[in-house]
Amino acid sequence: MDGISDVAVGVKRGSDELSMYNNSNSGMSSNSDGAPNGGDSKKLRVEEAPPSRVIHIRKLPNEASEAEVIALGLPFGKVTNILTLKGKNQAFLEMGTEEAAVTMVNYYSKVTPLIRNIQVFIQYSNHKELKTDAANQRTQAVLQAVSAAQSPGSEVQEVLAAVSSPVLRIIIDNMFYPVTLDVLQQIFSKFGTVMKIITFTKNNQFQALLQFSDPVSAQQAKLALDGQNIYNSCCTLRIDFSKLVNLNVKYNNDKSRDYTRPELPAGDGQPSFDPTVAVAFSKDSSSLLGVYGDVQRVKILYNKKDSALIQMSESNQAQLAMSHLNGQKMYGKIIRVTLSKHQTVALPRDGLDDQGLTKDFANSPLHRFKKPGSKNFQNIFPPSATLHLSNIPQDVTEDDLRLLFSNTGGTVKAFKFFQDRKMALIQMSTVEEAIQALIDLHNYNMGGNQHLRVSFSKSTI
């Protein structure tokens, strides 16, 4: 991959250019701006400096690039200059206004600033401006690139909101050579921990969604890699933030990967109903069966692990679940639902290990029927290929939702937003696919403390 190596944006200055920042006349005391990157706590003590548009950043990782330093200030306003002290693991960032610098310092007093998953320390500098060689062409090129990347006139909060997602949407232009999951992981992991990747083709273009462990890593990767070529003169990266804040990965194969869950199947065929799936069924029961009532407890039978006892909060809910779910298909098998002679599901005695076969869902946050008179009582329908979605964030698009649901293993046949865009209908190709999508995505975190609500619909699109 000759096109991308360690991306170095910025200027490496010689020792003569740094001399003004390393002598006693610079106004930088050894226990404030000039504190070295050592382990001696005395040397790390800082003095409070008054607000300044120049920010002093300490404890940088050895391999940190100027692009990554710039990314820390990018959401807060225009960056007008940068100076790195490589030998001391420090940098100075000059913001366009003192107000932008104050907002940045206040923000990072509450949110830990990270570069390459390592905490850095941010404070005001004693300097009111950075005096560097303004004629240096590379420095000017960096600052122009940064200015171009920012939206003119955007308010700070709007910019922060735009970069709050840890998920990047990546489009590959001029894809002369194939680009694999492993190639993407190798490139982007230089900027933080890559957790999940989903690849797909849309409008005859190869695209990917890539989730970092934190939004700052995503922002740094976007700043450094947007517009770069993976290979010489081809495979150009076009990068933006996704409206999704969390990716739903079901299979680890050549199209999708969850690096936090290596045990996921490859998804080559329908799984048989075995003990592993039975335990998964136990975990998921509050979402499938929870459509028809509030699941209290689930017990997989020890000697017959393809069977389970499921206790609902009321007997009429058990009747509803039986009438609507008996004969439906799940995990490639037909579900058989009958009423049990048992009145309750007993929890295991204290100290008895039942291998996780019994689960208590009494305090589950997914219960739909806790509130008397809830609208959920009016929207109980048999499983259907069409699902009703609600609690959709305003900035989430149809494409985002189509991709989210298609990644549950099914095919989205149709989609329709309601007028206020807070609700929608989505149609899968089969009822079984809709059941699986409901299990996977009900209560899905859409960001901003909003969780997607999914139920079966009586309508069609």
Short mmCIF file of N, CA, C and O in Angstrom, two decimals, residues 296-419:
data_model
loop_
_atom_site.label_atom_id
_atom_site.label_comp_id
_atom_site.label_asym_id
_atom_site.label_seq_id
_atom_site.Cartn_x
_atom_site.Cartn_y
_atom_site.Cartn_z
N GLN A 296 -41.36 -12.32 32.30
CA GLN A 296 -40.82 -12.27 33.66
C GLN A 296 -39.61 -13.19 33.83
O GLN A 296 -38.58 -12.78 34.34
N ARG A 297 -39.76 -14.44 33.39
CA ARG A 297 -38.66 -15.39 33.54
C ARG A 297 -38.64 -16.37 32.36
O ARG A 297 -39.67 -16.65 31.76
N VAL A 298 -37.45 -16.86 32.06
CA VAL A 298 -37.27 -17.87 31.00
C VAL A 298 -36.37 -18.97 31.52
O VAL A 298 -35.35 -18.69 32.17
N LYS A 299 -36.76 -20.22 31.24
CA LYS A 299 -35.94 -21.36 31.68
C LYS A 299 -35.79 -22.35 30.53
O LYS A 299 -36.78 -22.89 30.03
N ILE A 300 -34.55 -22.54 30.06
CA ILE A 300 -34.25 -23.60 29.09
C ILE A 300 -34.21 -24.94 29.84
O ILE A 300 -33.56 -25.04 30.89
N LEU A 301 -34.92 -25.94 29.34
CA LEU A 301 -34.96 -27.22 30.03
C LEU A 301 -33.62 -27.93 29.94
O LEU A 301 -33.04 -28.05 28.85
N TYR A 302 -33.13 -28.42 31.10
CA TYR A 302 -31.78 -28.98 31.18
C TYR A 302 -31.62 -30.21 30.30
O TYR A 302 -30.61 -30.37 29.61
N ASN A 303 -32.62 -31.10 30.31
CA ASN A 303 -32.52 -32.35 29.55
C ASN A 303 -33.14 -32.25 28.16
O ASN A 303 -33.18 -33.23 27.42
N LYS A 304 -33.64 -31.09 27.82
CA LYS A 304 -34.27 -30.91 26.51
C LYS A 304 -34.05 -29.46 26.08
O LYS A 304 -34.96 -28.63 26.14
N LYS A 305 -32.85 -29.21 25.64
CA LYS A 305 -32.44 -27.82 25.47
C LYS A 305 -33.04 -27.13 24.24
O LYS A 305 -32.75 -25.97 23.99
N ASP A 306 -33.87 -27.82 23.47
CA ASP A 306 -34.59 -27.13 22.40
C ASP A 306 -35.96 -26.68 22.87
O ASP A 306 -36.78 -26.23 22.08
N SER A 307 -36.20 -26.78 24.20
CA SER A 307 -37.48 -26.38 24.77
C SER A 307 -37.25 -25.41 25.93
O SER A 307 -36.21 -25.44 26.59
N ALA A 308 -38.25 -24.57 26.19
CA ALA A 308 -38.12 -23.58 27.26
C ALA A 308 -39.48 -23.31 27.90
O ALA A 308 -40.52 -23.46 27.26
N LEU A 309 -39.44 -22.93 29.18
CA LEU A 309 -40.62 -22.40 29.87
C LEU A 309 -40.48 -20.89 29.93
O LEU A 309 -39.42 -20.37 30.31
N ILE A 310 -41.55 -20.18 29.56
CA ILE A 310 -41.51 -18.72 29.55
C ILE A 310 -42.70 -18.20 30.34
O ILE A 310 -43.85 -18.50 30.02
N GLN A 311 -42.41 -17.44 31.38
CA GLN A 311 -43.45 -16.90 32.26
C GLN A 311 -43.74 -15.46 31.89
O GLN A 311 -42.87 -14.60 31.92
N MET A 312 -45.02 -15.18 31.54
CA MET A 312 -45.46 -13.82 31.25
C MET A 312 -46.05 -13.22 32.52
O MET A 312 -46.31 -13.91 33.51
N SER A 313 -46.29 -11.90 32.51
CA SER A 313 -46.80 -11.26 33.73
C SER A 313 -48.28 -11.54 33.95
O SER A 313 -48.77 -11.48 35.08
N GLU A 314 -49.03 -11.85 32.86
CA GLU A 314 -50.46 -12.14 32.99
C GLU A 314 -50.81 -13.31 32.09
O GLU A 314 -50.17 -13.54 31.06
N SER A 315 -51.87 -14.04 32.45
CA SER A 315 -52.25 -15.24 31.69
C SER A 315 -52.74 -14.88 30.29
O SER A 315 -52.51 -15.62 29.33
N ASN A 316 -53.43 -13.72 30.15
CA ASN A 316 -53.90 -13.35 28.81
C ASN A 316 -52.74 -13.05 27.86
O ASN A 316 -52.85 -13.23 26.64
N GLN A 317 -51.61 -12.58 28.41
CA GLN A 317 -50.43 -12.35 27.58
C GLN A 317 -49.87 -13.68 27.07
O GLN A 317 -49.42 -13.77 25.92
N ALA A 318 -49.92 -14.70 27.92
CA ALA A 318 -49.46 -16.03 27.49
C ALA A 318 -50.35 -16.55 26.37
O ALA A 318 -49.86 -17.16 25.40
N GLN A 319 -51.66 -16.32 26.49
CA GLN A 319 -52.60 -16.75 25.43
C GLN A 319 -52.29 -16.03 24.12
O GLN A 319 -52.28 -16.63 23.04
N LEU A 320 -52.04 -14.69 24.20
CA LEU A 320 -51.72 -13.91 23.00
C LEU A 320 -50.45 -14.44 22.34
O LEU A 320 -50.39 -14.61 21.12
N ALA A 321 -49.41 -14.66 23.14
CA ALA A 321 -48.13 -15.14 22.60
C ALA A 321 -48.32 -16.48 21.91
O ALA A 321 -47.77 -16.71 20.82
N MET A 322 -49.10 -17.37 22.54
CA MET A 322 -49.32 -18.69 21.95
C MET A 322 -50.07 -18.58 20.62
O MET A 322 -49.69 -19.18 19.61
N SER A 323 -51.14 -17.78 20.58
CA SER A 323 -51.95 -17.70 19.36
C SER A 323 -51.19 -17.06 18.21
O SER A 323 -51.39 -17.41 17.05
N HIS A 324 -50.30 -16.10 18.51
CA HIS A 324 -49.61 -15.38 17.45
C HIS A 324 -48.29 -16.04 17.03
O HIS A 324 -47.84 -15.86 15.88
N LEU A 325 -47.65 -16.77 17.93
CA LEU A 325 -46.31 -17.28 17.63
C LEU A 325 -46.26 -18.76 17.29
O LEU A 325 -45.30 -19.21 16.67
N ASN A 326 -47.26 -19.53 17.68
CA ASN A 326 -47.24 -20.96 17.37
C ASN A 326 -47.23 -21.18 15.86
O ASN A 326 -48.07 -20.65 15.14
N GLY A 327 -46.24 -21.92 15.37
CA GLY A 327 -46.12 -22.21 13.94
C GLY A 327 -45.24 -21.23 13.18
O GLY A 327 -44.95 -21.44 12.00
N GLN A 328 -44.79 -20.16 13.84
CA GLN A 328 -43.89 -19.20 13.16
C GLN A 328 -42.47 -19.81 13.06
O GLN A 328 -42.12 -20.74 13.77
N LYS A 329 -41.68 -19.22 12.16
CA LYS A 329 -40.33 -19.72 11.92
C LYS A 329 -39.30 -18.80 12.57
O LYS A 329 -39.39 -17.57 12.45
N MET A 330 -38.32 -19.41 13.25
CA MET A 330 -37.26 -18.64 13.90
C MET A 330 -35.99 -19.48 13.90
O MET A 330 -36.03 -20.66 14.21
N TYR A 331 -34.86 -18.86 13.56
CA TYR A 331 -33.59 -19.58 13.45
C TYR A 331 -33.71 -20.80 12.53
O TYR A 331 -33.07 -21.83 12.75
N GLY A 332 -34.57 -20.69 11.52
CA GLY A 332 -34.72 -21.77 10.56
C GLY A 332 -35.58 -22.92 11.03
O GLY A 332 -35.70 -23.94 10.33
N LYS A 333 -36.20 -22.80 12.21
CA LYS A 333 -37.02 -23.88 12.75
C LYS A 333 -38.43 -23.37 13.06
O LYS A 333 -38.65 -22.19 13.32
N ILE A 334 -39.41 -24.29 13.05
CA ILE A 334 -40.77 -23.94 13.39
C ILE A 334 -40.92 -23.91 14.91
O ILE A 334 -40.51 -24.83 15.61
N ILE A 335 -41.51 -22.83 15.44
CA ILE A 335 -41.73 -22.69 16.88
C ILE A 335 -43.07 -23.34 17.24
O ILE A 335 -44.09 -23.10 16.59
N ARG A 336 -43.05 -24.15 18.29
CA ARG A 336 -44.28 -24.73 18.83
C ARG A 336 -44.53 -24.14 20.20
O ARG A 336 -43.68 -24.22 21.08
N VAL A 337 -45.69 -23.50 20.39
CA VAL A 337 -46.00 -22.83 21.65
C VAL A 337 -47.30 -23.39 22.22
O VAL A 337 -48.33 -23.39 21.56
N THR A 338 -47.23 -23.89 23.45
CA THR A 338 -48.42 -24.41 24.15
C THR A 338 -48.41 -23.87 25.58
O THR A 338 -47.38 -23.40 26.08
N LEU A 339 -49.57 -23.96 26.25
CA LEU A 339 -49.64 -23.55 27.65
C LEU A 339 -49.03 -24.63 28.53
O LEU A 339 -49.22 -25.83 28.29
N SER A 340 -48.30 -24.23 29.57
CA SER A 340 -47.63 -25.17 30.46
C SER A 340 -48.51 -25.46 31.68
O SER A 340 -49.33 -24.64 32.08
N LYS A 341 -48.27 -26.62 32.29
CA LYS A 341 -48.97 -26.95 33.55
C LYS A 341 -48.36 -26.18 34.73
O LYS A 341 -48.99 -26.04 35.78
N HIS A 342 -47.15 -25.67 34.54
CA HIS A 342 -46.49 -24.92 35.61
C HIS A 342 -47.07 -23.51 35.69
O HIS A 342 -47.31 -22.86 34.67
N GLN A 343 -47.27 -23.00 36.91
CA GLN A 343 -47.80 -21.67 37.11
C GLN A 343 -46.71 -20.61 37.13
O GLN A 343 -46.94 -19.45 36.80
N THR A 344 -45.52 -21.02 37.57
CA THR A 344 -44.39 -20.09 37.63
C THR A 344 -43.12 -20.81 37.19
O THR A 344 -43.05 -22.04 37.19
N VAL A 345 -42.11 -20.05 36.83
CA VAL A 345 -40.77 -20.57 36.55
C VAL A 345 -39.93 -20.34 37.80
O VAL A 345 -39.73 -19.19 38.23
N ALA A 346 -39.45 -21.42 38.39
CA ALA A 346 -38.67 -21.31 39.62
C ALA A 346 -37.24 -20.91 39.31
O ALA A 346 -36.63 -21.41 38.36
N LEU A 347 -36.72 -19.98 40.10
CA LEU A 347 -35.30 -19.60 39.97
C LEU A 347 -34.44 -20.65 40.66
O LEU A 347 -34.89 -21.32 41.60
N PRO A 348 -33.21 -20.85 40.22
CA PRO A 348 -32.34 -21.86 40.86
C PRO A 348 -32.08 -21.50 42.32
O PRO A 348 -32.02 -20.31 42.68
N ARG A 349 -31.95 -22.52 43.16
CA ARG A 349 -31.66 -22.29 44.57
C ARG A 349 -30.31 -21.60 44.74
O ARG A 349 -29.42 -21.74 43.89
N ASP A 350 -30.16 -20.85 45.81
CA ASP A 350 -28.90 -20.15 46.09
C ASP A 350 -27.73 -21.12 46.07
O ASP A 350 -27.78 -22.19 46.68
N GLY A 351 -26.69 -20.74 45.36
CA GLY A 351 -25.48 -21.55 45.30
C GLY A 351 -25.52 -22.63 44.24
O GLY A 351 -24.52 -23.31 44.01
N LEU A 352 -26.68 -22.80 43.57
CA LEU A 352 -26.81 -23.83 42.54
C LEU A 352 -26.53 -23.22 41.17
O LEU A 352 -27.18 -22.25 40.76
N ASP A 353 -25.58 -23.79 40.45
CA ASP A 353 -25.24 -23.31 39.11
C ASP A 353 -26.06 -24.07 38.08
O ASP A 353 -25.90 -25.28 37.92
N ASP A 354 -26.97 -23.37 37.40
CA ASP A 354 -27.79 -24.05 36.38
C ASP A 354 -27.29 -23.73 34.98
O ASP A 354 -28.04 -23.82 34.01
N GLN A 355 -25.99 -23.35 34.88
CA GLN A 355 -25.33 -23.09 33.60
C GLN A 355 -26.00 -21.96 32.81
O GLN A 355 -25.97 -21.93 31.58
N GLY A 356 -26.61 -21.04 33.51
CA GLY A 356 -27.21 -19.89 32.85
C GLY A 356 -28.48 -20.21 32.09
O GLY A 356 -28.90 -19.42 31.23
N LEU A 357 -29.13 -21.32 32.40
CA LEU A 357 -30.33 -21.73 31.66
C LEU A 357 -31.59 -21.01 32.15
O LEU A 357 -32.62 -21.06 31.48
N THR A 358 -31.52 -20.37 33.31
CA THR A 358 -32.67 -19.63 33.83
C THR A 358 -32.34 -18.14 33.90
O THR A 358 -31.29 -17.77 34.42
N LYS A 359 -33.22 -17.31 33.37
CA LYS A 359 -33.02 -15.87 33.37
C LYS A 359 -34.23 -15.17 33.96
O LYS A 359 -35.38 -15.56 33.70
N ASP A 360 -33.98 -14.13 34.76
CA ASP A 360 -35.04 -13.33 35.36
C ASP A 360 -35.11 -11.99 34.63
O ASP A 360 -34.14 -11.23 34.63
N PHE A 361 -36.25 -11.71 33.99
CA PHE A 361 -36.44 -10.47 33.24
C PHE A 361 -37.41 -9.52 33.93
O PHE A 361 -37.93 -8.58 33.31
N ALA A 362 -37.66 -9.73 35.24
CA ALA A 362 -38.67 -8.95 35.95
C ALA A 362 -38.40 -7.45 35.88
O ALA A 362 -39.33 -6.64 35.79
N ASN A 363 -37.12 -7.06 35.89
CA ASN A 363 -36.78 -5.64 35.87
C ASN A 363 -36.24 -5.18 34.52
O ASN A 363 -35.53 -4.18 34.44
N SER A 364 -36.60 -5.89 33.46
CA SER A 364 -36.11 -5.54 32.14
C SER A 364 -36.62 -4.17 31.70
O SER A 364 -37.81 -3.86 31.87
N PRO A 365 -35.75 -3.34 31.13
CA PRO A 365 -36.21 -2.03 30.63
C PRO A 365 -37.00 -2.16 29.33
O PRO A 365 -37.53 -1.16 28.83
N LEU A 366 -37.09 -3.37 28.77
CA LEU A 366 -37.75 -3.56 27.48
C LEU A 366 -39.25 -3.85 27.61
O LEU A 366 -39.93 -3.99 26.61
N HIS A 367 -39.76 -3.95 28.84
CA HIS A 367 -41.19 -4.22 29.00
C HIS A 367 -42.03 -3.14 28.35
O HIS A 367 -41.83 -1.94 28.59
N ARG A 368 -42.99 -3.56 27.53
CA ARG A 368 -43.80 -2.61 26.76
C ARG A 368 -45.13 -2.27 27.45
O ARG A 368 -45.81 -1.34 27.04
N PHE A 369 -45.54 -3.09 28.45
CA PHE A 369 -46.92 -2.98 28.95
C PHE A 369 -46.98 -2.65 30.44
O PHE A 369 -47.93 -3.00 31.13
N LYS A 370 -45.93 -1.97 30.94
CA LYS A 370 -45.90 -1.61 32.36
C LYS A 370 -46.91 -0.50 32.68
O LYS A 370 -47.52 -0.49 33.73
N LYS A 371 -47.06 0.46 31.75
CA LYS A 371 -47.93 1.61 32.01
C LYS A 371 -49.37 1.29 31.63
O LYS A 371 -49.65 0.94 30.49
N PRO A 372 -50.31 1.43 32.57
CA PRO A 372 -51.72 1.21 32.24
C PRO A 372 -52.18 2.20 31.17
O PRO A 372 -51.83 3.38 31.20
N GLY A 373 -52.93 1.70 30.20
CA GLY A 373 -53.44 2.57 29.14
C GLY A 373 -52.42 2.92 28.07
O GLY A 373 -52.68 3.79 27.24
N SER A 374 -51.27 2.25 28.08
CA SER A 374 -50.24 2.54 27.08
C SER A 374 -50.75 2.24 25.68
O SER A 374 -51.55 1.32 25.46
N LYS A 375 -50.29 3.06 24.70
CA LYS A 375 -50.68 2.83 23.30
C LYS A 375 -50.23 1.47 22.81
O LYS A 375 -50.76 0.96 21.82
N ASN A 376 -49.24 0.88 23.47
CA ASN A 376 -48.74 -0.43 23.04
C ASN A 376 -49.84 -1.50 23.10
O ASN A 376 -49.81 -2.47 22.35
N PHE A 377 -50.83 -1.32 24.01
CA PHE A 377 -51.93 -2.29 24.10
C PHE A 377 -52.78 -2.28 22.82
O PHE A 377 -53.44 -3.27 22.50
N GLN A 378 -52.78 -1.12 22.11
CA GLN A 378 -53.60 -1.01 20.90
C GLN A 378 -52.87 -1.48 19.66
O GLN A 378 -53.45 -1.51 18.57
N ASN A 379 -51.60 -1.82 19.81
CA ASN A 379 -50.78 -2.16 18.63
C ASN A 379 -50.17 -3.55 18.75
O ASN A 379 -48.98 -3.75 18.53
N ILE A 380 -51.01 -4.51 19.12
CA ILE A 380 -50.57 -5.91 19.21
C ILE A 380 -51.09 -6.64 17.98
O ILE A 380 -52.30 -6.82 17.82
N PHE A 381 -50.19 -7.06 17.12
CA PHE A 381 -50.56 -7.71 15.86
C PHE A 381 -49.75 -8.98 15.67
O PHE A 381 -48.66 -9.14 16.25
N PRO A 382 -50.23 -9.90 14.84
CA PRO A 382 -49.46 -11.11 14.54
C PRO A 382 -48.15 -10.75 13.83
O PRO A 382 -48.04 -9.67 13.23
N PRO A 383 -47.15 -11.63 13.87
CA PRO A 383 -45.92 -11.38 13.12
C PRO A 383 -46.23 -11.13 11.65
O PRO A 383 -47.05 -11.83 11.05
N SER A 384 -45.59 -10.13 11.08
CA SER A 384 -45.78 -9.81 9.67
C SER A 384 -44.46 -9.35 9.10
O SER A 384 -43.52 -9.02 9.84
N ALA A 385 -44.38 -9.28 7.78
CA ALA A 385 -43.15 -8.86 7.13
C ALA A 385 -42.90 -7.36 7.28
O ALA A 385 -41.79 -6.89 7.09
N THR A 386 -43.97 -6.61 7.64
CA THR A 386 -43.85 -5.16 7.80
C THR A 386 -43.71 -4.81 9.27
O THR A 386 -44.52 -5.25 10.10
N LEU A 387 -42.71 -4.01 9.59
CA LEU A 387 -42.43 -3.59 10.96
C LEU A 387 -42.72 -2.10 11.13
O LEU A 387 -42.50 -1.30 10.21
N HIS A 388 -43.21 -1.75 12.31
CA HIS A 388 -43.44 -0.34 12.65
C HIS A 388 -42.26 0.14 13.50
O HIS A 388 -41.91 -0.48 14.51
N LEU A 389 -41.64 1.24 13.09
CA LEU A 389 -40.49 1.81 13.80
C LEU A 389 -40.91 3.14 14.42
O LEU A 389 -41.61 3.93 13.78
N SER A 390 -40.47 3.39 15.65
CA SER A 390 -40.74 4.68 16.29
C SER A 390 -39.52 5.11 17.09
O SER A 390 -38.57 4.35 17.27
N ASN A 391 -39.58 6.37 17.56
CA ASN A 391 -38.47 6.98 18.30
C ASN A 391 -37.22 7.12 17.43
O ASN A 391 -36.09 6.92 17.88
N ILE A 392 -37.43 7.49 16.16
CA ILE A 392 -36.31 7.66 15.21
C ILE A 392 -35.75 9.07 15.36
O ILE A 392 -36.49 10.05 15.26
N PRO A 393 -34.44 9.24 15.58
CA PRO A 393 -33.86 10.59 15.63
C PRO A 393 -34.06 11.34 14.32
O PRO A 393 -34.09 10.73 13.24
N GLN A 394 -34.18 12.66 14.40
CA GLN A 394 -34.52 13.47 13.23
C GLN A 394 -33.49 13.38 12.11
O GLN A 394 -33.82 13.47 10.93
N ASP A 395 -32.20 13.22 12.48
CA ASP A 395 -31.16 13.25 11.44
C ASP A 395 -30.86 11.89 10.85
O ASP A 395 -30.01 11.76 9.97
N VAL A 396 -31.55 10.84 11.28
CA VAL A 396 -31.34 9.50 10.72
C VAL A 396 -32.13 9.38 9.41
O VAL A 396 -33.32 9.70 9.36
N THR A 397 -31.44 8.92 8.36
CA THR A 397 -32.05 8.89 7.03
C THR A 397 -32.63 7.52 6.69
O THR A 397 -32.39 6.53 7.40
N GLU A 398 -33.37 7.47 5.60
CA GLU A 398 -33.90 6.20 5.10
C GLU A 398 -32.76 5.23 4.79
O GLU A 398 -32.84 4.03 5.11
N ASP A 399 -31.68 5.73 4.17
CA ASP A 399 -30.54 4.87 3.86
C ASP A 399 -29.94 4.26 5.12
O ASP A 399 -29.56 3.08 5.14
N ASP A 400 -29.84 5.06 6.19
CA ASP A 400 -29.30 4.54 7.45
C ASP A 400 -30.14 3.38 7.96
O ASP A 400 -29.61 2.34 8.37
N LEU A 401 -31.46 3.54 7.94
CA LEU A 401 -32.35 2.50 8.47
C LEU A 401 -32.39 1.27 7.56
O LEU A 401 -32.42 0.14 8.03
N ARG A 402 -32.39 1.49 6.24
CA ARG A 402 -32.35 0.35 5.32
C ARG A 402 -31.09 -0.50 5.56
O ARG A 402 -31.15 -1.73 5.58
N LEU A 403 -29.96 0.18 5.72
CA LEU A 403 -28.70 -0.54 5.95
C LEU A 403 -28.73 -1.28 7.28
O LEU A 403 -28.33 -2.44 7.37
N LEU A 404 -29.25 -0.62 8.31
CA LEU A 404 -29.33 -1.23 9.63
C LEU A 404 -30.15 -2.52 9.59
O LEU A 404 -29.74 -3.55 10.14
N PHE A 405 -31.29 -2.49 8.92
CA PHE A 405 -32.17 -3.66 8.89
C PHE A 405 -31.68 -4.73 7.92
O PHE A 405 -31.86 -5.92 8.17
N SER A 406 -31.06 -4.33 6.82
CA SER A 406 -30.55 -5.35 5.90
C SER A 406 -29.41 -6.13 6.52
O SER A 406 -29.16 -7.28 6.16
N ASN A 407 -28.73 -5.51 7.49
CA ASN A 407 -27.61 -6.19 8.13
C ASN A 407 -28.04 -7.20 9.18
O ASN A 407 -27.20 -7.85 9.81
N THR A 408 -29.34 -7.37 9.39
CA THR A 408 -29.82 -8.43 10.28
C THR A 408 -29.90 -9.77 9.55
O THR A 408 -30.30 -10.77 10.14
N GLY A 409 -29.53 -9.76 8.29
CA GLY A 409 -29.53 -11.00 7.52
C GLY A 409 -30.66 -11.10 6.52
O GLY A 409 -30.77 -12.08 5.79
N GLY A 410 -31.54 -10.09 6.47
CA GLY A 410 -32.67 -10.12 5.55
C GLY A 410 -32.54 -9.10 4.45
O GLY A 410 -31.51 -8.44 4.28
N THR A 411 -33.62 -8.97 3.67
CA THR A 411 -33.66 -8.03 2.55
C THR A 411 -34.78 -7.04 2.77
O THR A 411 -35.93 -7.43 3.03
N VAL A 412 -34.47 -5.76 2.70
CA VAL A 412 -35.49 -4.71 2.84
C VAL A 412 -36.19 -4.53 1.49
O VAL A 412 -35.56 -4.21 0.49
N LYS A 413 -37.50 -4.74 1.48
CA LYS A 413 -38.27 -4.65 0.23
C LYS A 413 -38.88 -3.26 0.03
O LYS A 413 -39.05 -2.81 -1.10
N ALA A 414 -39.24 -2.60 1.15
CA ALA A 414 -39.88 -1.28 1.02
C ALA A 414 -39.70 -0.50 2.31
O ALA A 414 -39.47 -1.08 3.37
N PHE A 415 -39.83 0.82 2.18
CA PHE A 415 -39.66 1.69 3.35
C PHE A 415 -40.53 2.92 3.17
O PHE A 415 -40.67 3.45 2.06
N LYS A 416 -41.08 3.42 4.29
CA LYS A 416 -41.90 4.62 4.22
C LYS A 416 -41.83 5.38 5.54
O LYS A 416 -42.15 4.84 6.60
N PHE A 417 -41.40 6.65 5.48
CA PHE A 417 -41.42 7.52 6.66
C PHE A 417 -42.84 8.03 6.89
O PHE A 417 -43.59 8.31 5.95
N PHE A 418 -43.22 8.21 8.17
CA PHE A 418 -44.42 8.97 8.50
C PHE A 418 -44.09 10.45 8.32
O PHE A 418 -42.92 10.84 8.20
N GLN A 419 -45.10 11.31 8.38
CA GLN A 419 -44.89 12.72 8.05
C GLN A 419 -43.88 13.40 8.98
O GLN A 419 -43.06 14.20 8.55
#
